[in-house]
Amino acid sequence: HDGNYVYNKREKAEVSLTFLFGSSADVSAHLLQTLPVSLTPIMDAGSSYGTSQTDKGNYEYGWFCNGVPTSYGTEGKRDTGRGGGWGLDHFDRDNTCKSGSTFHAVDWKLNLPAGTYDVSVLFPERWKTHCKVQGEIACPSSFSSTPFEGYWGSGCLYTRTINVGNDGLKITGYGHDSEKCHSLSYMTVKSSMS
């Protein structure tokens, strides 16, 4: 065991991960130093949920459309010219996760052991009113999220200590044209010390 959490065995271990969702790992060192988790980030490939080999070990994570594992590939990814220098990935750039005119939830999930975690998620652009973390609206007007000025108007930085049950950590958005929850730039998760 190399110190990484082996997700499929549900072992309890310290978790400290950063995922970037844009098309480039060329995020400036200055921006990376502002993250609450100081590790080399994992670049999300837009793959459907499953086990992925990274330089940090094997992790179960990926995308769903309406509860079904779905690959979105790289068509929705944008480089560091978007998302305030972070880059971004659209939840569903081509609006494929819908029935008729009804947009279904698009989820990105990371398998974690049940526990308490410090989580930060950057929703970088203006369509954010229906973005969710663990089923909770991440950026309502009454929520004290940190405003973030993105390429297309202000986004928000969701930062909370949350409880994760046996079903992992889930971030939810919708198709590009829904104007509900457009994109995300990064996610950090760290075992909480509280």
mmCIF file with all atom_site columns, C-alpha atoms in Angstrom:
data_model
loop_
_atom_site.group_PDB
_atom_site.id
_atom_site.type_symbol
_atom_site.label_atom_id
_atom_site.label_alt_id
_atom_site.label_comp_id
_atom_site.label_asym_id
_atom_site.label_entity_id
_atom_site.label_seq_id
_atom_site.pdbx_PDB_ins_code
_atom_site.Cartn_x
_atom_site.Cartn_y
_atom_site.Cartn_z
_atom_site.occupancy
_atom_site.B_iso_or_equiv
_atom_site.pdbx_formal_charge
_atom_site.auth_seq_id
_atom_site.auth_comp_id
_atom_site.auth_asym_id
_atom_site.auth_atom_id
_atom_site.pdbx_PDB_model_num
ATOM 1   C CA . HIS A 1 1   ? 0.000   0.000  0.000   1.00 0.00 ? 1   HIS A CA 1
ATOM 2   C CA . ASP A 1 2   ? 1.642   3.240  -1.148  1.00 0.00 ? 2   ASP A CA 1
ATOM 3   C CA . GLY A 1 3   ? -0.357  5.655  0.997   1.00 0.00 ? 3   GLY A CA 1
ATOM 4   C CA . ASN A 1 4   ? -2.992  6.340  -1.646  1.00 0.00 ? 4   ASN A CA 1
ATOM 5   C CA . TYR A 1 5   ? -6.568  5.494  -0.876  1.00 0.00 ? 5   TYR A CA 1
ATOM 6   C CA . VAL A 1 6   ? -7.680  2.346  -2.706  1.00 0.00 ? 6   VAL A CA 1
ATOM 7   C CA . TYR A 1 7   ? -11.295 3.242  -3.357  1.00 0.00 ? 7   TYR A CA 1
ATOM 8   C CA . ASN A 1 8   ? -12.667 -0.119 -4.388  1.00 0.00 ? 8   ASN A CA 1
ATOM 9   C CA . LYS A 1 9   ? -11.626 -1.644 -1.035  1.00 0.00 ? 9   LYS A CA 1
ATOM 10  C CA . ARG A 1 10  ? -13.315 1.190  0.915   1.00 0.00 ? 10  ARG A CA 1
ATOM 11  C CA . GLU A 1 11  ? -10.312 1.521  3.224   1.00 0.00 ? 11  GLU A CA 1
ATOM 12  C CA . LYS A 1 12  ? -10.230 4.518  5.519   1.00 0.00 ? 12  LYS A CA 1
ATOM 13  C CA . ALA A 1 13  ? -7.207  6.671  4.762   1.00 0.00 ? 13  ALA A CA 1
ATOM 14  C CA . GLU A 1 14  ? -6.313  10.347 4.578   1.00 0.00 ? 14  GLU A CA 1
ATOM 15  C CA . VAL A 1 15  ? -7.707  11.850 1.378   1.00 0.00 ? 15  VAL A CA 1
ATOM 16  C CA . SER A 1 16  ? -6.119  14.918 -0.234  1.00 0.00 ? 16  SER A CA 1
ATOM 17  C CA . LEU A 1 17  ? -6.907  15.370 -3.944  1.00 0.00 ? 17  LEU A CA 1
ATOM 18  C CA . THR A 1 18  ? -7.272  18.093 -6.559  1.00 0.00 ? 18  THR A CA 1
ATOM 19  C CA . PHE A 1 19  ? -9.016  17.572 -9.908  1.00 0.00 ? 19  PHE A CA 1
ATOM 20  C CA . LEU A 1 20  ? -8.743  20.049 -12.799 1.00 0.00 ? 20  LEU A CA 1
ATOM 21  C CA . PHE A 1 21  ? -11.439 19.948 -15.478 1.00 0.00 ? 21  PHE A CA 1
ATOM 22  C CA . GLY A 1 22  ? -10.068 22.232 -18.217 1.00 0.00 ? 22  GLY A CA 1
ATOM 23  C CA . SER A 1 23  ? -8.206  21.129 -21.335 1.00 0.00 ? 23  SER A CA 1
ATOM 24  C CA . SER A 1 24  ? -4.744  22.095 -20.134 1.00 0.00 ? 24  SER A CA 1
ATOM 25  C CA . ALA A 1 25  ? -2.511  21.350 -17.187 1.00 0.00 ? 25  ALA A CA 1
ATOM 26  C CA . ASP A 1 26  ? -0.833  24.717 -17.816 1.00 0.00 ? 26  ASP A CA 1
ATOM 27  C CA . VAL A 1 27  ? -2.550  26.404 -14.876 1.00 0.00 ? 27  VAL A CA 1
ATOM 28  C CA . SER A 1 28  ? -0.053  28.843 -13.439 1.00 0.00 ? 28  SER A CA 1
ATOM 29  C CA . ALA A 1 29  ? 1.953   27.847 -10.380 1.00 0.00 ? 29  ALA A CA 1
ATOM 30  C CA . HIS A 1 30  ? 0.596   30.992 -8.690  1.00 0.00 ? 30  HIS A CA 1
ATOM 31  C CA . LEU A 1 31  ? -3.003  29.790 -9.040  1.00 0.00 ? 31  LEU A CA 1
ATOM 32  C CA . LEU A 1 32  ? -2.158  26.255 -7.921  1.00 0.00 ? 32  LEU A CA 1
ATOM 33  C CA . GLN A 1 33  ? -0.595  27.663 -4.744  1.00 0.00 ? 33  GLN A CA 1
ATOM 34  C CA . THR A 1 34  ? -3.969  29.217 -3.824  1.00 0.00 ? 34  THR A CA 1
ATOM 35  C CA . LEU A 1 35  ? -5.656  25.806 -3.557  1.00 0.00 ? 35  LEU A CA 1
ATOM 36  C CA . PRO A 1 36  ? -6.379  24.378 -0.110  1.00 0.00 ? 36  PRO A CA 1
ATOM 37  C CA . VAL A 1 37  ? -4.867  21.051 -1.221  1.00 0.00 ? 37  VAL A CA 1
ATOM 38  C CA . SER A 1 38  ? -1.257  21.330 -2.353  1.00 0.00 ? 38  SER A CA 1
ATOM 39  C CA . LEU A 1 39  ? -0.826  18.317 -4.597  1.00 0.00 ? 39  LEU A CA 1
ATOM 40  C CA . THR A 1 40  ? -0.147  17.934 -8.277  1.00 0.00 ? 40  THR A CA 1
ATOM 41  C CA . PRO A 1 41  ? -3.680  17.936 -9.706  1.00 0.00 ? 41  PRO A CA 1
ATOM 42  C CA . ILE A 1 42  ? -5.344  15.060 -11.528 1.00 0.00 ? 42  ILE A CA 1
ATOM 43  C CA . MET A 1 43  ? -6.605  16.073 -14.985 1.00 0.00 ? 43  MET A CA 1
ATOM 44  C CA . ASP A 1 44  ? -10.140 14.790 -15.512 1.00 0.00 ? 44  ASP A CA 1
ATOM 45  C CA . ALA A 1 45  ? -10.396 13.180 -18.970 1.00 0.00 ? 45  ALA A CA 1
ATOM 46  C CA . GLY A 1 46  ? -14.163 13.461 -19.364 1.00 0.00 ? 46  GLY A CA 1
ATOM 47  C CA . SER A 1 47  ? -14.561 9.679  -19.022 1.00 0.00 ? 47  SER A CA 1
ATOM 48  C CA . SER A 1 48  ? -17.583 7.817  -17.744 1.00 0.00 ? 48  SER A CA 1
ATOM 49  C CA . TYR A 1 49  ? -17.522 6.779  -14.093 1.00 0.00 ? 49  TYR A CA 1
ATOM 50  C CA . GLY A 1 50  ? -15.101 3.949  -13.386 1.00 0.00 ? 50  GLY A CA 1
ATOM 51  C CA . THR A 1 51  ? -11.642 3.172  -12.069 1.00 0.00 ? 51  THR A CA 1
ATOM 52  C CA . SER A 1 52  ? -8.915  5.351  -13.551 1.00 0.00 ? 52  SER A CA 1
ATOM 53  C CA . GLN A 1 53  ? -5.165  4.998  -13.160 1.00 0.00 ? 53  GLN A CA 1
ATOM 54  C CA . THR A 1 54  ? -3.442  8.259  -12.247 1.00 0.00 ? 54  THR A CA 1
ATOM 55  C CA . ASP A 1 55  ? 0.086   9.047  -11.114 1.00 0.00 ? 55  ASP A CA 1
ATOM 56  C CA . LYS A 1 56  ? -1.387  9.064  -7.584  1.00 0.00 ? 56  LYS A CA 1
ATOM 57  C CA . GLY A 1 57  ? -2.943  5.585  -7.809  1.00 0.00 ? 57  GLY A CA 1
ATOM 58  C CA . ASN A 1 58  ? -6.277  4.094  -8.848  1.00 0.00 ? 58  ASN A CA 1
ATOM 59  C CA . TYR A 1 59  ? -9.389  6.153  -8.192  1.00 0.00 ? 59  TYR A CA 1
ATOM 60  C CA . GLU A 1 60  ? -13.050 5.633  -9.030  1.00 0.00 ? 60  GLU A CA 1
ATOM 61  C CA . TYR A 1 61  ? -14.466 8.796  -10.561 1.00 0.00 ? 61  TYR A CA 1
ATOM 62  C CA . GLY A 1 62  ? -16.171 10.121 -13.664 1.00 0.00 ? 62  GLY A CA 1
ATOM 63  C CA . TRP A 1 63  ? -19.348 11.299 -15.353 1.00 0.00 ? 63  TRP A CA 1
ATOM 64  C CA . PHE A 1 64  ? -23.022 10.285 -15.367 1.00 0.00 ? 64  PHE A CA 1
ATOM 65  C CA . CYS A 1 65  ? -26.023 11.375 -17.434 1.00 0.00 ? 65  CYS A CA 1
ATOM 66  C CA . ASN A 1 66  ? -29.291 10.919 -15.550 1.00 0.00 ? 66  ASN A CA 1
ATOM 67  C CA . GLY A 1 67  ? -27.665 8.225  -13.374 1.00 0.00 ? 67  GLY A CA 1
ATOM 68  C CA . VAL A 1 68  ? -26.036 6.310  -16.260 1.00 0.00 ? 68  VAL A CA 1
ATOM 69  C CA . PRO A 1 69  ? -22.204 6.313  -16.607 1.00 0.00 ? 69  PRO A CA 1
ATOM 70  C CA . THR A 1 70  ? -21.488 8.487  -19.664 1.00 0.00 ? 70  THR A CA 1
ATOM 71  C CA . SER A 1 71  ? -18.314 9.657  -21.390 1.00 0.00 ? 71  SER A CA 1
ATOM 72  C CA . TYR A 1 72  ? -18.252 13.320 -22.426 1.00 0.00 ? 72  TYR A CA 1
ATOM 73  C CA . GLY A 1 73  ? -14.692 13.252 -23.761 1.00 0.00 ? 73  GLY A CA 1
ATOM 74  C CA . THR A 1 74  ? -12.946 16.554 -24.400 1.00 0.00 ? 74  THR A CA 1
ATOM 75  C CA . GLU A 1 75  ? -15.484 18.446 -26.538 1.00 0.00 ? 75  GLU A CA 1
ATOM 76  C CA . GLY A 1 76  ? -16.613 20.617 -23.607 1.00 0.00 ? 76  GLY A CA 1
ATOM 77  C CA . LYS A 1 77  ? -13.164 21.385 -22.236 1.00 0.00 ? 77  LYS A CA 1
ATOM 78  C CA . ARG A 1 78  ? -11.653 24.849 -22.534 1.00 0.00 ? 78  ARG A CA 1
ATOM 79  C CA . ASP A 1 79  ? -8.100  25.982 -21.790 1.00 0.00 ? 79  ASP A CA 1
ATOM 80  C CA . THR A 1 80  ? -6.819  28.532 -19.289 1.00 0.00 ? 80  THR A CA 1
ATOM 81  C CA . GLY A 1 81  ? -8.263  31.404 -21.349 1.00 0.00 ? 81  GLY A CA 1
ATOM 82  C CA . ARG A 1 82  ? -11.548 30.567 -19.590 1.00 0.00 ? 82  ARG A CA 1
ATOM 83  C CA . GLY A 1 83  ? -12.487 30.128 -15.941 1.00 0.00 ? 83  GLY A CA 1
ATOM 84  C CA . GLY A 1 84  ? -10.263 32.915 -14.642 1.00 0.00 ? 84  GLY A CA 1
ATOM 85  C CA . GLY A 1 85  ? -7.090  31.091 -15.698 1.00 0.00 ? 85  GLY A CA 1
ATOM 86  C CA . TRP A 1 86  ? -8.214  27.664 -14.465 1.00 0.00 ? 86  TRP A CA 1
ATOM 87  C CA . GLY A 1 87  ? -9.815  26.415 -17.672 1.00 0.00 ? 87  GLY A CA 1
ATOM 88  C CA . LEU A 1 88  ? -13.156 24.626 -17.447 1.00 0.00 ? 88  LEU A CA 1
ATOM 89  C CA . ASP A 1 89  ? -15.270 21.748 -18.628 1.00 0.00 ? 89  ASP A CA 1
ATOM 90  C CA . HIS A 1 90  ? -18.911 22.121 -19.569 1.00 0.00 ? 90  HIS A CA 1
ATOM 91  C CA . PHE A 1 91  ? -21.112 19.593 -17.817 1.00 0.00 ? 91  PHE A CA 1
ATOM 92  C CA . ASP A 1 92  ? -22.712 18.661 -21.174 1.00 0.00 ? 92  ASP A CA 1
ATOM 93  C CA . ARG A 1 93  ? -21.563 20.995 -23.963 1.00 0.00 ? 93  ARG A CA 1
ATOM 94  C CA . ASP A 1 94  ? -23.551 19.236 -26.687 1.00 0.00 ? 94  ASP A CA 1
ATOM 95  C CA . ASN A 1 95  ? -26.824 19.011 -24.696 1.00 0.00 ? 95  ASN A CA 1
ATOM 96  C CA . THR A 1 96  ? -27.070 15.233 -25.076 1.00 0.00 ? 96  THR A CA 1
ATOM 97  C CA . CYS A 1 97  ? -28.352 14.523 -21.550 1.00 0.00 ? 97  CYS A CA 1
ATOM 98  C CA . LYS A 1 98  ? -32.004 15.422 -22.066 1.00 0.00 ? 98  LYS A CA 1
ATOM 99  C CA . SER A 1 99  ? -35.373 14.093 -23.196 1.00 0.00 ? 99  SER A CA 1
ATOM 100 C CA . GLY A 1 100 ? -37.089 16.461 -25.589 1.00 0.00 ? 100 GLY A CA 1
ATOM 101 C CA . SER A 1 101 ? -36.705 19.871 -23.970 1.00 0.00 ? 101 SER A CA 1
ATOM 102 C CA . THR A 1 102 ? -36.113 18.476 -20.444 1.00 0.00 ? 102 THR A CA 1
ATOM 103 C CA . PHE A 1 103 ? -32.490 18.635 -19.322 1.00 0.00 ? 103 PHE A CA 1
ATOM 104 C CA . HIS A 1 104 ? -31.405 15.808 -17.013 1.00 0.00 ? 104 HIS A CA 1
ATOM 105 C CA . ALA A 1 105 ? -28.798 16.025 -14.276 1.00 0.00 ? 105 ALA A CA 1
ATOM 106 C CA . VAL A 1 106 ? -25.165 15.517 -15.302 1.00 0.00 ? 106 VAL A CA 1
ATOM 107 C CA . ASP A 1 107 ? -23.077 14.333 -12.364 1.00 0.00 ? 107 ASP A CA 1
ATOM 108 C CA . TRP A 1 108 ? -19.370 14.012 -11.724 1.00 0.00 ? 108 TRP A CA 1
ATOM 109 C CA . LYS A 1 109 ? -18.718 11.574 -8.895  1.00 0.00 ? 109 LYS A CA 1
ATOM 110 C CA . LEU A 1 110 ? -15.670 10.593 -6.841  1.00 0.00 ? 110 LEU A CA 1
ATOM 111 C CA . ASN A 1 111 ? -15.846 7.445  -4.733  1.00 0.00 ? 111 ASN A CA 1
ATOM 112 C CA . LEU A 1 112 ? -14.752 8.179  -1.169  1.00 0.00 ? 112 LEU A CA 1
ATOM 113 C CA . PRO A 1 113 ? -15.087 6.381  2.138   1.00 0.00 ? 113 PRO A CA 1
ATOM 114 C CA . ALA A 1 114 ? -17.857 7.717  4.352   1.00 0.00 ? 114 ALA A CA 1
ATOM 115 C CA . GLY A 1 115 ? -16.595 10.640 6.396   1.00 0.00 ? 115 GLY A CA 1
ATOM 116 C CA . THR A 1 116 ? -16.237 14.396 6.744   1.00 0.00 ? 116 THR A CA 1
ATOM 117 C CA . TYR A 1 117 ? -14.332 16.348 4.072   1.00 0.00 ? 117 TYR A CA 1
ATOM 118 C CA . ASP A 1 118 ? -13.270 19.906 3.305   1.00 0.00 ? 118 ASP A CA 1
ATOM 119 C CA . VAL A 1 119 ? -14.422 20.487 -0.273  1.00 0.00 ? 119 VAL A CA 1
ATOM 120 C CA . SER A 1 120 ? -13.916 23.369 -2.722  1.00 0.00 ? 120 SER A CA 1
ATOM 121 C CA . VAL A 1 121 ? -15.527 23.491 -6.162  1.00 0.00 ? 121 VAL A CA 1
ATOM 122 C CA . LEU A 1 122 ? -15.146 26.362 -8.622  1.00 0.00 ? 122 LEU A CA 1
ATOM 123 C CA . PHE A 1 123 ? -18.191 26.988 -10.831 1.00 0.00 ? 123 PHE A CA 1
ATOM 124 C CA . PRO A 1 124 ? -16.505 29.625 -12.993 1.00 0.00 ? 124 PRO A CA 1
ATOM 125 C CA . GLU A 1 125 ? -19.196 31.231 -15.122 1.00 0.00 ? 125 GLU A CA 1
ATOM 126 C CA . ARG A 1 126 ? -22.554 32.923 -14.791 1.00 0.00 ? 126 ARG A CA 1
ATOM 127 C CA . TRP A 1 127 ? -24.884 29.918 -15.198 1.00 0.00 ? 127 TRP A CA 1
ATOM 128 C CA . LYS A 1 128 ? -24.614 28.486 -11.700 1.00 0.00 ? 128 LYS A CA 1
ATOM 129 C CA . THR A 1 129 ? -28.007 28.764 -9.990  1.00 0.00 ? 129 THR A CA 1
ATOM 130 C CA . HIS A 1 130 ? -28.687 25.008 -10.123 1.00 0.00 ? 130 HIS A CA 1
ATOM 131 C CA . CYS A 1 131 ? -25.157 23.710 -9.483  1.00 0.00 ? 131 CYS A CA 1
ATOM 132 C CA . LYS A 1 132 ? -25.119 21.196 -6.644  1.00 0.00 ? 132 LYS A CA 1
ATOM 133 C CA . VAL A 1 133 ? -22.604 19.524 -4.354  1.00 0.00 ? 133 VAL A CA 1
ATOM 134 C CA . GLN A 1 134 ? -23.959 16.470 -2.523  1.00 0.00 ? 134 GLN A CA 1
ATOM 135 C CA . GLY A 1 135 ? -27.481 17.437 -3.605  1.00 0.00 ? 135 GLY A CA 1
ATOM 136 C CA . GLU A 1 136 ? -27.269 20.907 -2.038  1.00 0.00 ? 136 GLU A CA 1
ATOM 137 C CA . ILE A 1 137 ? -27.540 24.016 -4.221  1.00 0.00 ? 137 ILE A CA 1
ATOM 138 C CA . ALA A 1 138 ? -23.953 25.262 -4.243  1.00 0.00 ? 138 ALA A CA 1
ATOM 139 C CA . CYS A 1 139 ? -24.440 28.892 -5.271  1.00 0.00 ? 139 CYS A CA 1
ATOM 140 C CA . PRO A 1 140 ? -27.816 30.309 -4.190  1.00 0.00 ? 140 PRO A CA 1
ATOM 141 C CA . SER A 1 141 ? -27.950 34.060 -3.699  1.00 0.00 ? 141 SER A CA 1
ATOM 142 C CA . SER A 1 142 ? -28.351 33.569 0.067   1.00 0.00 ? 142 SER A CA 1
ATOM 143 C CA . PHE A 1 143 ? -25.320 31.259 0.340   1.00 0.00 ? 143 PHE A CA 1
ATOM 144 C CA . SER A 1 144 ? -22.074 32.872 1.452   1.00 0.00 ? 144 SER A CA 1
ATOM 145 C CA . SER A 1 145 ? -20.031 31.576 -1.458  1.00 0.00 ? 145 SER A CA 1
ATOM 146 C CA . THR A 1 146 ? -16.958 33.482 -2.529  1.00 0.00 ? 146 THR A CA 1
ATOM 147 C CA . PRO A 1 147 ? -17.706 35.518 -5.674  1.00 0.00 ? 147 PRO A CA 1
ATOM 148 C CA . PHE A 1 148 ? -15.422 34.727 -8.553  1.00 0.00 ? 148 PHE A CA 1
ATOM 149 C CA . GLU A 1 149 ? -15.098 36.811 -11.702 1.00 0.00 ? 149 GLU A CA 1
ATOM 150 C CA . GLY A 1 150 ? -15.087 34.467 -14.679 1.00 0.00 ? 150 GLY A CA 1
ATOM 151 C CA . TYR A 1 151 ? -14.875 34.915 -18.418 1.00 0.00 ? 151 TYR A CA 1
ATOM 152 C CA . TRP A 1 152 ? -18.669 35.040 -18.813 1.00 0.00 ? 152 TRP A CA 1
ATOM 153 C CA . GLY A 1 153 ? -19.677 36.996 -15.725 1.00 0.00 ? 153 GLY A CA 1
ATOM 154 C CA . SER A 1 154 ? -19.228 36.023 -12.130 1.00 0.00 ? 154 SER A CA 1
ATOM 155 C CA . GLY A 1 155 ? -19.079 32.441 -10.989 1.00 0.00 ? 155 GLY A CA 1
ATOM 156 C CA . CYS A 1 156 ? -18.748 31.155 -7.465  1.00 0.00 ? 156 CYS A CA 1
ATOM 157 C CA . LEU A 1 157 ? -16.384 29.178 -5.303  1.00 0.00 ? 157 LEU A CA 1
ATOM 158 C CA . TYR A 1 158 ? -18.224 26.671 -3.119  1.00 0.00 ? 158 TYR A CA 1
ATOM 159 C CA . THR A 1 159 ? -16.165 25.886 -0.005  1.00 0.00 ? 159 THR A CA 1
ATOM 160 C CA . ARG A 1 160 ? -17.658 23.814 2.788   1.00 0.00 ? 160 ARG A CA 1
ATOM 161 C CA . THR A 1 161 ? -17.026 20.978 5.200   1.00 0.00 ? 161 THR A CA 1
ATOM 162 C CA . ILE A 1 162 ? -19.458 18.245 4.201   1.00 0.00 ? 162 ILE A CA 1
ATOM 163 C CA . ASN A 1 163 ? -20.412 14.734 5.195   1.00 0.00 ? 163 ASN A CA 1
ATOM 164 C CA . VAL A 1 164 ? -20.063 12.038 2.561   1.00 0.00 ? 164 VAL A CA 1
ATOM 165 C CA . GLY A 1 165 ? -22.017 8.794  2.948   1.00 0.00 ? 165 GLY A CA 1
ATOM 166 C CA . ASN A 1 166 ? -21.350 5.463  1.268   1.00 0.00 ? 166 ASN A CA 1
ATOM 167 C CA . ASP A 1 167 ? -22.324 6.809  -2.164  1.00 0.00 ? 167 ASP A CA 1
ATOM 168 C CA . GLY A 1 168 ? -19.295 9.107  -2.652  1.00 0.00 ? 168 GLY A CA 1
ATOM 169 C CA . LEU A 1 169 ? -18.971 12.805 -3.488  1.00 0.00 ? 169 LEU A CA 1
ATOM 170 C CA . LYS A 1 170 ? -21.204 14.118 -6.282  1.00 0.00 ? 170 LYS A CA 1
ATOM 171 C CA . ILE A 1 171 ? -21.155 17.424 -8.194  1.00 0.00 ? 171 ILE A CA 1
ATOM 172 C CA . THR A 1 172 ? -24.200 18.152 -10.379 1.00 0.00 ? 172 THR A CA 1
ATOM 173 C CA . GLY A 1 173 ? -24.785 20.384 -13.390 1.00 0.00 ? 173 GLY A CA 1
ATOM 174 C CA . TYR A 1 174 ? -26.859 20.367 -16.580 1.00 0.00 ? 174 TYR A CA 1
ATOM 175 C CA . GLY A 1 175 ? -26.617 20.727 -20.349 1.00 0.00 ? 175 GLY A CA 1
ATOM 176 C CA . HIS A 1 176 ? -24.993 23.831 -21.799 1.00 0.00 ? 176 HIS A CA 1
ATOM 177 C CA . ASP A 1 177 ? -28.191 25.450 -23.112 1.00 0.00 ? 177 ASP A CA 1
ATOM 178 C CA . SER A 1 178 ? -30.211 24.841 -19.925 1.00 0.00 ? 178 SER A CA 1
ATOM 179 C CA . GLU A 1 179 ? -28.701 27.955 -18.296 1.00 0.00 ? 179 GLU A CA 1
ATOM 180 C CA . LYS A 1 180 ? -28.897 26.056 -14.978 1.00 0.00 ? 180 LYS A CA 1
ATOM 181 C CA . CYS A 1 181 ? -25.318 25.009 -14.253 1.00 0.00 ? 181 CYS A CA 1
ATOM 182 C CA . HIS A 1 182 ? -22.855 25.432 -17.055 1.00 0.00 ? 182 HIS A CA 1
ATOM 183 C CA . SER A 1 183 ? -19.352 24.311 -16.077 1.00 0.00 ? 183 SER A CA 1
ATOM 184 C CA . LEU A 1 184 ? -16.733 23.622 -13.449 1.00 0.00 ? 184 LEU A CA 1
ATOM 185 C CA . SER A 1 185 ? -13.007 24.354 -13.207 1.00 0.00 ? 185 SER A CA 1
ATOM 186 C CA . TYR A 1 186 ? -11.621 22.485 -10.222 1.00 0.00 ? 186 TYR A CA 1
ATOM 187 C CA . MET A 1 187 ? -12.529 20.428 -7.198  1.00 0.00 ? 187 MET A CA 1
ATOM 188 C CA . THR A 1 188 ? -10.432 19.799 -4.106  1.00 0.00 ? 188 THR A CA 1
ATOM 189 C CA . VAL A 1 189 ? -11.239 17.352 -1.356  1.00 0.00 ? 189 VAL A CA 1
ATOM 190 C CA . LYS A 1 190 ? -9.356  16.744 1.883   1.00 0.00 ? 190 LYS A CA 1
ATOM 191 C CA . SER A 1 191 ? -10.166 14.665 4.940   1.00 0.00 ? 191 SER A CA 1
ATOM 192 C CA . SER A 1 192 ? -11.479 17.112 7.532   1.00 0.00 ? 192 SER A CA 1
ATOM 193 C CA . MET A 1 193 ? -9.614  17.543 10.788  1.00 0.00 ? 193 MET A CA 1
ATOM 194 C CA . SER A 1 194 ? -12.735 18.838 12.553  1.00 0.00 ? 194 SER A CA 1
#
